[in-house]
PDB file of C-alpha atoms in Angstrom:
ATOM      1  CA  MET A   1      -9.072  -2.288  52.465  1.00 55.00           C
ATOM      2  CA  SER A   2      -8.089  -4.892  49.956  1.00 53.00           C
ATOM      3  CA  SER A   3      -8.800  -3.328  45.801  1.00 58.00           C
ATOM      4  CA  SER A   4     -10.589  -6.035  45.531  1.00 61.00           C
ATOM      5  CA  TRP A   5     -13.397  -6.593  47.646  1.00 71.00           C
ATOM      6  CA  LEU A   6     -16.621  -5.789  47.130  1.00 79.00           C
ATOM      7  CA  TRP A   7     -17.105  -2.996  50.360  1.00 78.00           C
ATOM      8  CA  HIS A   8     -14.122   0.154  50.602  1.00 78.00           C
ATOM      9  CA  PHE A   9     -14.162   2.794  54.054  1.00 83.00           C
ATOM     10  CA  ILE A  10     -14.716   6.020  51.456  1.00 84.00           C
ATOM     11  CA  THR A  11     -15.635   8.637  53.191  1.00 80.00           C
ATOM     12  CA  VAL A  12     -18.823  10.405  52.407  1.00 80.00           C
ATOM     13  CA  SER A  13     -20.882  13.407  52.404  1.00 80.00           C
ATOM     14  CA  GLU A  14     -23.440  14.698  55.683  1.00 82.00           C
ATOM     15  CA  GLU A  15     -25.961  15.013  52.742  1.00 85.00           C
ATOM     16  CA  GLU A  16     -24.479  11.389  52.427  1.00 85.00           C
ATOM     17  CA  LYS A  17     -24.997  10.194  55.615  1.00 84.00           C
ATOM     18  CA  LEU A  18     -28.881  11.145  55.969  1.00 89.00           C
ATOM     19  CA  ARG A  19     -29.248   8.661  52.937  1.00 90.00           C
ATOM     20  CA  ARG A  20     -27.376   6.078  54.620  1.00 89.00           C
ATOM     21  CA  ARG A  21     -29.427   6.192  57.988  1.00 90.00           C
ATOM     22  CA  GLU A  22     -33.295   6.568  56.240  1.00 92.00           C
ATOM     23  CA  LEU A  23     -31.920   3.567  54.333  1.00 93.00           C
ATOM     24  CA  LEU A  24     -30.751   1.709  57.374  1.00 93.00           C
ATOM     25  CA  ASP A  25     -34.277   2.542  59.206  1.00 94.00           C
ATOM     26  CA  LEU A  26     -36.051   0.800  55.550  1.00 95.00           C
ATOM     27  CA  ARG A  27     -33.671  -1.683  55.932  1.00 95.00           C
ATOM     28  CA  GLY A  28     -35.476  -3.025  59.682  1.00 94.00           C
ATOM     29  CA  ALA A  29     -38.614  -1.511  58.651  1.00 95.00           C
ATOM     30  CA  LEU A  30     -39.157  -3.970  55.721  1.00 96.00           C
ATOM     31  CA  ALA A  31     -36.912  -6.391  57.719  1.00 96.00           C
ATOM     32  CA  GLN A  32     -40.079  -5.713  60.983  1.00 96.00           C
ATOM     33  CA  VAL A  33     -43.570  -6.034  57.372  1.00 96.00           C
ATOM     34  CA  SER A  34     -41.904  -9.655  56.311  1.00 96.00           C
ATOM     35  CA  ILE A  35     -42.170 -10.755  59.360  1.00 95.00           C
ATOM     36  CA  VAL A  36     -46.055  -8.772  59.526  1.00 95.00           C
ATOM     37  CA  VAL A  37     -45.767 -11.201  55.646  1.00 95.00           C
ATOM     38  CA  VAL A  38     -45.511 -14.120  56.552  1.00 94.00           C
ATOM     39  CA  ILE A  39     -47.643 -15.117  59.419  1.00 93.00           C
ATOM     40  CA  ILE A  40     -50.580 -13.463  57.190  1.00 94.00           C
ATOM     41  CA  ALA A  41     -49.789 -15.515  54.569  1.00 93.00           C
ATOM     42  CA  LEU A  42     -49.511 -18.415  57.336  1.00 91.00           C
ATOM     43  CA  ARG A  43     -53.158 -17.078  58.332  1.00 90.00           C
ATOM     44  CA  VAL A  44     -53.689 -17.903  54.539  1.00 91.00           C
ATOM     45  CA  TYR A  45     -52.172 -20.972  53.421  1.00 89.00           C
ATOM     46  CA  GLN A  46     -53.999 -21.782  56.832  1.00 88.00           C
ATOM     47  CA  ALA A  47     -57.660 -20.704  55.755  1.00 88.00           C
ATOM     48  CA  TRP A  48     -56.514 -22.748  52.125  1.00 88.00           C
ATOM     49  CA  ALA A  49     -55.896 -26.015  53.508  1.00 84.00           C
ATOM     50  CA  THR A  50     -58.878 -26.099  56.134  1.00 83.00           C
ATOM     51  CA  ALA A  51     -61.156 -25.532  53.327  1.00 84.00           C
ATOM     52  CA  ARG A  52     -59.574 -27.839  50.704  1.00 78.00           C
ATOM     53  CA  ILE A  53     -60.258 -30.699  54.501  1.00 72.00           C
ATOM     54  CA  PRO A  54     -64.171 -31.431  54.450  1.00 63.00           C
ATOM     55  CA  GLY A  55     -64.975 -31.498  58.004  1.00 57.00           C
ATOM     56  CA  ASP A  56     -66.166 -35.266  58.149  1.00 49.00           C
ATOM     57  CA  VAL A  57     -62.860 -37.396  56.431  1.00 46.00           C
ATOM     58  CA  PRO A  58     -61.315 -39.137  59.566  1.00 47.00           C
ATOM     59  CA  LYS A  59     -57.239 -37.537  60.661  1.00 50.00           C
ATOM     60  CA  THR A  60     -54.947 -39.361  58.589  1.00 46.00           C
ATOM     61  CA  ARG A  61     -52.367 -41.636  60.394  1.00 50.00           C
ATOM     62  CA  ARG A  62     -49.406 -40.398  60.861  1.00 54.00           C
ATOM     63  CA  GLY A  63     -46.643 -42.209  58.797  1.00 53.00           C
ATOM     64  CA  PRO A  64     -42.739 -42.157  59.852  1.00 55.00           C
ATOM     65  CA  SER A  65     -41.805 -39.257  59.020  1.00 72.00           C
ATOM     66  CA  SER A  66     -39.919 -37.576  56.177  1.00 87.00           C
ATOM     67  CA  TRP A  67     -35.974 -36.187  56.110  1.00 86.00           C
ATOM     68  CA  TRP A  68     -36.668 -33.019  56.846  1.00 88.00           C
ATOM     69  CA  ASP A  69     -38.461 -33.759  59.514  1.00 85.00           C
ATOM     70  CA  ARG A  70     -35.161 -35.523  61.338  1.00 86.00           C
ATOM     71  CA  PRO A  71     -32.657 -33.822  62.589  1.00 86.00           C
ATOM     72  CA  LEU A  72     -29.855 -32.682  60.791  1.00 82.00           C
ATOM     73  CA  ILE A  73     -27.003 -34.555  62.606  1.00 84.00           C
ATOM     74  CA  ALA A  74     -28.052 -37.164  65.563  1.00 80.00           C
ATOM     75  CA  GLY A  75     -28.709 -36.528  68.917  1.00 77.00           C
ATOM     76  CA  TRP A  76     -29.287 -33.201  67.750  1.00 80.00           C
ATOM     77  CA  ILE A  77     -32.479 -31.706  68.775  1.00 84.00           C
ATOM     78  CA  GLU A  78     -33.962 -29.562  65.635  1.00 87.00           C
ATOM     79  CA  THR A  79     -34.905 -30.301  62.483  1.00 89.00           C
ATOM     80  CA  ARG A  80     -33.010 -30.237  59.379  1.00 92.00           C
ATOM     81  CA  ARG A  81     -36.592 -28.252  57.970  1.00 92.00           C
ATOM     82  CA  GLN A  82     -37.094 -25.467  60.740  1.00 93.00           C
ATOM     83  CA  TYR A  83     -32.730 -25.183  60.113  1.00 95.00           C
ATOM     84  CA  LEU A  84     -33.728 -24.288  56.189  1.00 96.00           C
ATOM     85  CA  VAL A  85     -36.030 -21.848  57.014  1.00 95.00           C
ATOM     86  CA  CYS A  86     -33.682 -20.125  59.850  1.00 96.00           C
ATOM     87  CA  SER A  87     -31.441 -20.458  57.081  1.00 96.00           C
ATOM     88  CA  VAL A  88     -33.767 -18.882  54.055  1.00 97.00           C
ATOM     89  CA  TRP A  89     -34.760 -16.092  56.470  1.00 97.00           C
ATOM     90  CA  LEU A  90     -30.654 -15.237  56.913  1.00 97.00           C
ATOM     91  CA  ALA A  91     -29.921 -15.370  53.495  1.00 97.00           C
ATOM     92  CA  TRP A  92     -32.956 -12.431  53.325  1.00 97.00           C
ATOM     93  CA  LEU A  93     -32.058 -10.346  55.823  1.00 97.00           C
ATOM     94  CA  LEU A  94     -29.067 -10.357  54.197  1.00 97.00           C
ATOM     95  CA  SER A  95     -29.623 -10.023  51.062  1.00 96.00           C
ATOM     96  CA  LEU A  96     -31.429  -6.814  52.722  1.00 95.00           C
ATOM     97  CA  ALA A  97     -27.861  -5.431  54.950  1.00 95.00           C
ATOM     98  CA  VAL A  98     -26.399  -5.799  51.344  1.00 94.00           C
ATOM     99  CA  TRP A  99     -29.080  -4.419  48.900  1.00 92.00           C
ATOM    100  CA  ASN A 100     -28.375  -0.510  47.784  1.00 86.00           C
ATOM    101  CA  SER A 101     -25.474  -0.545  50.120  1.00 87.00           C
ATOM    102  CA  GLY A 102     -23.046   0.541  47.135  1.00 83.00           C
ATOM    103  CA  ASP A 103     -19.451   0.005  47.691  1.00 85.00           C
ATOM    104  CA  ASP A 104     -19.594   1.498  51.104  1.00 89.00           C
ATOM    105  CA  TYR A 105     -18.109  -1.096  54.093  1.00 91.00           C
ATOM    106  CA  LEU A 106     -19.708   1.146  57.317  1.00 92.00           C
ATOM    107  CA  HIS A 107     -23.153   1.351  55.777  1.00 92.00           C
ATOM    108  CA  LEU A 108     -23.274  -2.843  54.881  1.00 94.00           C
ATOM    109  CA  THR A 109     -21.637  -3.245  58.610  1.00 95.00           C
ATOM    110  CA  LYS A 110     -24.649  -0.771  60.100  1.00 95.00           C
ATOM    111  CA  ALA A 111     -27.192  -2.421  58.609  1.00 95.00           C
ATOM    112  CA  LEU A 112     -26.016  -5.352  59.748  1.00 96.00           C
ATOM    113  CA  GLY A 113     -26.097  -4.706  63.290  1.00 95.00           C
ATOM    114  CA  HIS A 114     -29.800  -2.645  62.008  1.00 95.00           C
ATOM    115  CA  ILE A 115     -31.503  -5.713  60.551  1.00 96.00           C
ATOM    116  CA  ALA A 116     -30.441  -8.373  63.356  1.00 96.00           C
ATOM    117  CA  LEU A 117     -31.752  -5.494  66.819  1.00 96.00           C
ATOM    118  CA  SER A 118     -35.311  -5.595  64.973  1.00 96.00           C
ATOM    119  CA  GLN A 119     -35.446  -8.766  64.549  1.00 97.00           C
ATOM    120  CA  VAL A 120     -35.666  -9.206  68.491  1.00 96.00           C
ATOM    121  CA  PRO A 121     -38.867  -8.335  69.488  1.00 96.00           C
ATOM    122  CA  LEU A 122     -40.002 -11.131  66.604  1.00 96.00           C
ATOM    123  CA  GLN A 123     -37.569 -13.203  68.983  1.00 96.00           C
ATOM    124  CA  VAL A 124     -39.594 -12.112  72.129  1.00 95.00           C
ATOM    125  CA  LEU A 125     -43.124 -13.308  70.498  1.00 95.00           C
ATOM    126  CA  MET A 126     -42.534 -16.634  69.819  1.00 94.00           C
ATOM    127  CA  SER A 127     -40.332 -17.637  73.094  1.00 92.00           C
ATOM    128  CA  PRO A 128     -42.369 -20.055  75.492  1.00 87.00           C
ATOM    129  CA  ALA A 129     -42.564 -17.556  78.199  1.00 81.00           C
ATOM    130  CA  ALA A 130     -44.818 -20.514  80.386  1.00 75.00           C
ATOM    131  CA  TYR A 131     -41.770 -23.247  80.448  1.00 77.00           C
ATOM    132  CA  ILE A 132     -41.162 -22.723  84.019  1.00 73.00           C
ATOM    133  CA  SER A 133     -45.407 -23.185  84.504  1.00 70.00           C
ATOM    134  CA  THR A 134     -46.663 -26.225  86.079  1.00 65.00           C
ATOM    135  CA  THR A 135     -49.738 -26.691  84.617  1.00 67.00           C
ATOM    136  CA  LYS A 136     -49.566 -25.567  81.297  1.00 70.00           C
ATOM    137  CA  PRO A 137     -45.748 -25.480  80.292  1.00 68.00           C
ATOM    138  CA  SER A 138     -46.425 -25.048  76.461  1.00 71.00           C
ATOM    139  CA  ALA A 139     -48.833 -22.354  76.633  1.00 79.00           C
ATOM    140  CA  ALA A 140     -49.145 -20.478  73.395  1.00 84.00           C
ATOM    141  CA  SER A 141     -46.670 -17.539  73.128  1.00 89.00           C
ATOM    142  CA  ALA A 142     -47.872 -14.412  71.265  1.00 91.00           C
ATOM    143  CA  PHE A 143     -47.025 -15.924  68.423  1.00 93.00           C
ATOM    144  CA  SER A 144     -48.395 -19.323  68.229  1.00 91.00           C
ATOM    145  CA  PHE A 145     -51.900 -17.904  69.047  1.00 90.00           C
ATOM    146  CA  VAL A 146     -51.873 -15.189  66.406  1.00 91.00           C
ATOM    147  CA  THR A 147     -50.537 -18.390  63.840  1.00 91.00           C
ATOM    148  CA  SER A 148     -52.047 -20.968  65.031  1.00 89.00           C
ATOM    149  CA  ILE A 149     -49.228 -22.787  65.292  1.00 91.00           C
ATOM    150  CA  PRO A 150     -48.579 -25.353  68.613  1.00 91.00           C
ATOM    151  CA  GLN A 151     -46.136 -23.167  70.547  1.00 90.00           C
ATOM    152  CA  ALA A 152     -45.172 -26.872  70.348  1.00 90.00           C
ATOM    153  CA  THR A 153     -43.655 -27.025  66.822  1.00 91.00           C
ATOM    154  CA  VAL A 154     -43.072 -22.925  67.340  1.00 93.00           C
ATOM    155  CA  THR A 155     -40.543 -23.028  70.464  1.00 91.00           C
ATOM    156  CA  PRO A 156     -37.468 -24.704  68.329  1.00 92.00           C
ATOM    157  CA  TYR A 157     -37.529 -22.043  65.520  1.00 94.00           C
ATOM    158  CA  HIS A 158     -37.319 -19.808  68.685  1.00 94.00           C
ATOM    159  CA  ARG A 159     -34.376 -21.046  69.799  1.00 92.00           C
ATOM    160  CA  LEU A 160     -33.008 -21.391  66.367  1.00 93.00           C
ATOM    161  CA  PHE A 161     -33.644 -18.503  65.202  1.00 95.00           C
ATOM    162  CA  GLY A 162     -31.258 -16.462  68.093  1.00 93.00           C
ATOM    163  CA  ARG A 163     -28.942 -18.881  66.485  1.00 93.00           C
ATOM    164  CA  VAL A 164     -29.012 -19.031  63.581  1.00 95.00           C
ATOM    165  CA  VAL A 165     -30.695 -15.832  61.973  1.00 96.00           C
ATOM    166  CA  ILE A 166     -28.963 -13.006  65.123  1.00 96.00           C
ATOM    167  CA  ALA A 167     -26.211 -14.293  66.536  1.00 96.00           C
ATOM    168  CA  PRO A 168     -24.882 -14.516  62.901  1.00 96.00           C
ATOM    169  CA  LEU A 169     -25.945 -11.442  62.007  1.00 97.00           C
ATOM    170  CA  LEU A 170     -24.514  -9.154  65.497  1.00 97.00           C
ATOM    171  CA  PHE A 171     -21.804 -11.702  65.148  1.00 96.00           C
ATOM    172  CA  GLY A 172     -21.327  -9.723  60.756  1.00 96.00           C
ATOM    173  CA  HIS A 173     -21.892  -6.659  62.324  1.00 96.00           C
ATOM    174  CA  ALA A 174     -19.406  -6.473  65.378  1.00 95.00           C
ATOM    175  CA  SER A 175     -16.503  -8.889  63.232  1.00 95.00           C
ATOM    176  CA  LEU A 176     -15.968  -6.425  60.837  1.00 95.00           C
ATOM    177  CA  TYR A 177     -17.021  -3.086  62.904  1.00 94.00           C
ATOM    178  CA  LEU A 178     -13.353  -4.295  64.417  1.00 94.00           C
ATOM    179  CA  LEU A 179     -11.448  -5.122  60.763  1.00 93.00           C
ATOM    180  CA  PHE A 180     -12.400  -2.158  60.646  1.00 92.00           C
ATOM    181  CA  PHE A 181     -10.967  -0.763  63.573  1.00 92.00           C
ATOM    182  CA  VAL A 182      -7.934  -2.300  63.045  1.00 91.00           C
ATOM    183  CA  GLN A 183      -6.646  -1.822  60.124  1.00 89.00           C
ATOM    184  CA  SER A 184      -7.931   2.697  60.705  1.00 86.00           C
ATOM    185  CA  SER A 185      -5.060   5.076  61.868  1.00 81.00           C
ATOM    186  CA  HIS A 186      -5.053   6.756  65.766  1.00 82.00           C
ATOM    187  CA  PRO A 187      -3.280  10.020  65.890  1.00 82.00           C
ATOM    188  CA  GLU A 188      -3.258  10.025  69.944  1.00 81.00           C
ATOM    189  CA  PHE A 189      -3.331   5.833  69.437  1.00 83.00           C
ATOM    190  CA  SER A 190      -1.689   2.603  67.854  1.00 82.00           C
ATOM    191  CA  SER A 191      -4.800   1.573  66.055  1.00 85.00           C
ATOM    192  CA  LEU A 192      -8.241   3.254  65.973  1.00 90.00           C
ATOM    193  CA  LEU A 193      -9.405   0.053  68.096  1.00 91.00           C
ATOM    194  CA  ALA A 194      -6.873   0.942  71.198  1.00 90.00           C
ATOM    195  CA  LYS A 195      -9.044   4.974  71.267  1.00 91.00           C
ATOM    196  CA  ARG A 196     -12.541   2.810  71.159  1.00 91.00           C
ATOM    197  CA  VAL A 197     -12.722   0.470  73.083  1.00 91.00           C
ATOM    198  CA  ARG A 198     -11.857   3.064  75.513  1.00 93.00           C
ATOM    199  CA  ASP A 199     -15.237   4.729  74.851  1.00 94.00           C
ATOM    200  CA  PHE A 200     -18.476   4.182  75.918  1.00 95.00           C
ATOM    201  CA  ASP A 201     -20.025   2.926  73.243  1.00 94.00           C
ATOM    202  CA  VAL A 202     -17.671   0.304  71.743  1.00 94.00           C
ATOM    203  CA  GLN A 203     -17.738  -0.944  75.025  1.00 95.00           C
ATOM    204  CA  CYS A 204     -21.849  -1.890  75.505  1.00 96.00           C
ATOM    205  CA  GLY A 205     -20.664  -3.187  71.830  1.00 95.00           C
ATOM    206  CA  LEU A 206     -18.697  -6.033  72.997  1.00 96.00           C
ATOM    207  CA  LEU A 207     -20.664  -6.348  76.443  1.00 96.00           C
ATOM    208  CA  ALA A 208     -23.564  -6.947  74.236  1.00 96.00           C
ATOM    209  CA  LEU A 209     -21.320  -9.615  72.161  1.00 95.00           C
ATOM    210  CA  SER A 210     -19.956 -11.848  74.741  1.00 95.00           C
ATOM    211  CA  THR A 211     -23.816 -12.135  76.462  1.00 95.00           C
ATOM    212  CA  VAL A 212     -24.771 -13.823  72.557  1.00 95.00           C
ATOM    213  CA  VAL A 213     -21.620 -16.627  73.652  1.00 94.00           C
ATOM    214  CA  LEU A 214     -23.342 -16.886  76.773  1.00 94.00           C
ATOM    215  CA  LEU A 215     -26.999 -16.968  75.434  1.00 92.00           C
ATOM    216  CA  LEU A 216     -25.443 -19.861  73.036  1.00 91.00           C
ATOM    217  CA  ILE A 217     -23.445 -21.786  75.247  1.00 89.00           C
ATOM    218  CA  PHE A 218     -26.565 -21.979  78.716  1.00 82.00           C
ATOM    219  CA  VAL A 219     -28.219 -23.764  76.483  1.00 74.00           C
ATOM    220  CA  ARG A 220     -32.259 -25.110  77.137  1.00 68.00           C
ATOM    221  CA  PRO A 221     -31.921 -28.092  79.603  1.00 60.00           C
ATOM    222  CA  ARG A 222     -32.709 -31.774  78.413  1.00 60.00           C
ATOM    223  CA  GLY A 223     -35.599 -34.310  79.502  1.00 48.00           C
ATOM    224  CA  VAL A 224     -32.801 -37.121  79.397  1.00 44.00           C
ATOM    225  CA  ALA A 225     -33.188 -40.298  81.613  1.00 43.00           C
ATOM    226  CA  ARG A 226     -30.687 -41.509  84.007  1.00 45.00           C
ATOM    227  CA  LYS A 227     -28.863 -45.220  83.223  1.00 47.00           C
ATOM    228  CA  SER A 228     -30.217 -45.733  86.938  1.00 49.00           C
ATOM    229  CA  GLY A 229     -34.200 -45.309  86.160  1.00 52.00           C
ATOM    230  CA  ALA A 230     -36.232 -41.402  85.356  1.00 54.00           C
ATOM    231  CA  GLN A 231     -35.381 -38.156  86.011  1.00 55.00           C
ATOM    232  CA  PRO A 232     -37.089 -36.964  89.429  1.00 64.00           C
ATOM    233  CA  ALA A 233     -39.486 -34.762  87.631  1.00 59.00           C
ATOM    234  CA  THR A 234     -38.958 -32.417  90.482  1.00 67.00           C
ATOM    235  CA  SER A 235     -35.184 -31.922  89.060  1.00 76.00           C
ATOM    236  CA  MET A 236     -35.696 -31.260  85.877  1.00 73.00           C
ATOM    237  CA  GLN A 237     -38.434 -28.827  87.107  1.00 77.00           C
ATOM    238  CA  GLU A 238     -35.764 -27.262  88.639  1.00 81.00           C
ATOM    239  CA  ARG A 239     -33.210 -27.527  85.696  1.00 81.00           C
ATOM    240  CA  ARG A 240     -35.964 -25.524  84.022  1.00 79.00           C
ATOM    241  CA  ARG A 241     -36.477 -22.628  86.844  1.00 82.00           C
ATOM    242  CA  THR A 242     -32.309 -22.174  86.956  1.00 85.00           C
ATOM    243  CA  PHE A 243     -32.219 -22.463  82.424  1.00 85.00           C
ATOM    244  CA  TYR A 244     -35.558 -19.639  82.848  1.00 86.00           C
ATOM    245  CA  PHE A 245     -35.123 -17.085  84.851  1.00 88.00           C
ATOM    246  CA  GLY A 246     -30.403 -17.864  83.674  1.00 90.00           C
ATOM    247  CA  HIS A 247     -31.802 -16.988  80.344  1.00 91.00           C
ATOM    248  CA  VAL A 248     -34.013 -14.613  80.390  1.00 91.00           C
ATOM    249  CA  LEU A 249     -31.592 -12.009  82.944  1.00 94.00           C
ATOM    250  CA  LEU A 250     -29.322 -12.292  80.476  1.00 94.00           C
ATOM    251  CA  VAL A 251     -31.166 -11.962  77.551  1.00 94.00           C
ATOM    252  CA  ILE A 252     -32.719  -8.033  79.818  1.00 95.00           C
ATOM    253  CA  VAL A 253     -28.901  -8.047  79.777  1.00 96.00           C
ATOM    254  CA  LEU A 254     -28.367  -8.154  75.742  1.00 96.00           C
ATOM    255  CA  CYS A 255     -30.621  -5.806  75.259  1.00 96.00           C
ATOM    256  CA  ALA A 256     -30.437  -3.204  77.997  1.00 97.00           C
ATOM    257  CA  LEU A 257     -26.524  -2.710  76.457  1.00 97.00           C
ATOM    258  CA  ALA A 258     -28.117  -2.889  73.217  1.00 96.00           C
ATOM    259  CA  TYR A 259     -29.687   0.304  73.594  1.00 96.00           C
ATOM    260  CA  SER A 260     -27.069   2.133  75.598  1.00 95.00           C
ATOM    261  CA  HIS A 261     -24.985   0.714  72.354  1.00 95.00           C
ATOM    262  CA  VAL A 262     -26.556   2.755  69.701  1.00 92.00           C
ATOM    263  CA  GLY A 263     -28.744   4.612  69.778  1.00 91.00           C
ATOM    264  CA  TYR A 264     -31.142   2.859  66.156  1.00 90.00           C
ATOM    265  CA  ALA A 265     -31.258  -0.054  68.996  1.00 94.00           C
ATOM    266  CA  GLN A 266     -33.172   2.009  71.596  1.00 95.00           C
ATOM    267  CA  LYS A 267     -37.139   2.094  69.266  1.00 95.00           C
ATOM    268  CA  TYR A 268     -35.917  -1.514  68.593  1.00 97.00           C
ATOM    269  CA  MET A 269     -35.011  -2.555  71.805  1.00 97.00           C
ATOM    270  CA  LEU A 270     -38.851  -0.276  73.185  1.00 97.00           C
ATOM    271  CA  GLN A 271     -40.489  -3.363  71.119  1.00 97.00           C
ATOM    272  CA  ALA A 272     -39.173  -5.710  72.614  1.00 96.00           C
ATOM    273  CA  LEU A 273     -40.307  -4.437  75.846  1.00 96.00           C
ATOM    274  CA  GLY A 274     -43.648  -3.773  75.146  1.00 96.00           C
ATOM    275  CA  ALA A 275     -43.727  -7.760  72.576  1.00 95.00           C
ATOM    276  CA  SER A 276     -42.172  -9.235  76.880  1.00 94.00           C
ATOM    277  CA  VAL A 277     -44.215  -7.825  78.563  1.00 94.00           C
ATOM    278  CA  VAL A 278     -47.762  -8.842  75.940  1.00 94.00           C
ATOM    279  CA  ASN A 279     -46.295 -12.562  75.461  1.00 92.00           C
ATOM    280  CA  GLY A 280     -46.336 -13.152  79.635  1.00 88.00           C
ATOM    281  CA  GLY A 281     -49.839 -11.699  78.890  1.00 89.00           C
ATOM    282  CA  CYS A 282     -51.069 -13.546  76.652  1.00 86.00           C
ATOM    283  CA  SER A 283     -49.459 -16.482  78.038  1.00 83.00           C
ATOM    284  CA  VAL A 284     -51.081 -15.968  82.280  1.00 82.00           C
ATOM    285  CA  ALA A 285     -53.165 -15.165  80.030  1.00 84.00           C
ATOM    286  CA  LEU A 286     -54.245 -19.437  78.409  1.00 79.00           C
ATOM    287  CA  VAL A 287     -51.898 -20.953  81.669  1.00 77.00           C
ATOM    288  CA  ARG A 288     -55.274 -19.376  83.735  1.00 77.00           C
ATOM    289  CA  TRP A 289     -58.107 -19.846  81.149  1.00 76.00           C
ATOM    290  CA  GLY A 290     -56.871 -21.709  78.475  1.00 66.00           C
ATOM    291  CA  SER A 291     -58.466 -24.382  77.728  1.00 55.00           C
ATOM    292  CA  LYS A 292     -56.198 -26.148  76.702  1.00 47.00           C
ATOM    293  CA  ALA A 293     -52.006 -25.490  76.089  1.00 40.00           C
TER     294      ALA A 293
END
């Protein structure tokens, strides 16, 4: 590792390893507590905004969308505002990973993966579980229900959160680890990489990374009309159904691989499972008994 690089391969004692493990757990906790703080802030802002607007004042007609509410690039779905929010959150999580890491390269590497996985439960809670419902496909997710933000607003953040926040952190974690393996020697192999790729935990990690790539490629279908006329509703419904089950299957595979990859991931994957049950139950209840989507 170049001496000009801020982080280096260093040897630490068992006591230092324990302290680093505690710091990693603290980072994950802070990353999740931050979510709760944001939700509380959203609710406080909503209460303040509601109190400021008299109930008998009619809503004004919405004017042209602002520059922030237009797509980042023509033809894209998500807006500049949505990219900005997710980018700010990514910056916050990166600062958590760097915080108190010293010059320990491996500690920073582990912190990136730890923080990335701590965000998976939130990603699940934002997902539109009723996406394939024919009656209320935009029924609120658990996150939408708790924050009172319409699911139509939450869903783009759900998509971007995976692409802009979780995926870069996981790619950074994997890239730094692979770089460490390549530059480290092993007495029986050409490099530590040649040894570690034979180990089950690393194989799970590489397969999990491949699953993330598939999730990024396997995007949701868009209801674009054909030149000869509108697209049949049944065809679009089938495409949505195929996407939904394929997407959910890939997420399940990713969580199973992460669970098998390293011990600290297990609690986050169990949280993601619990979040999935809560989110699914919330959406089912709102589809069946909710007065509006």
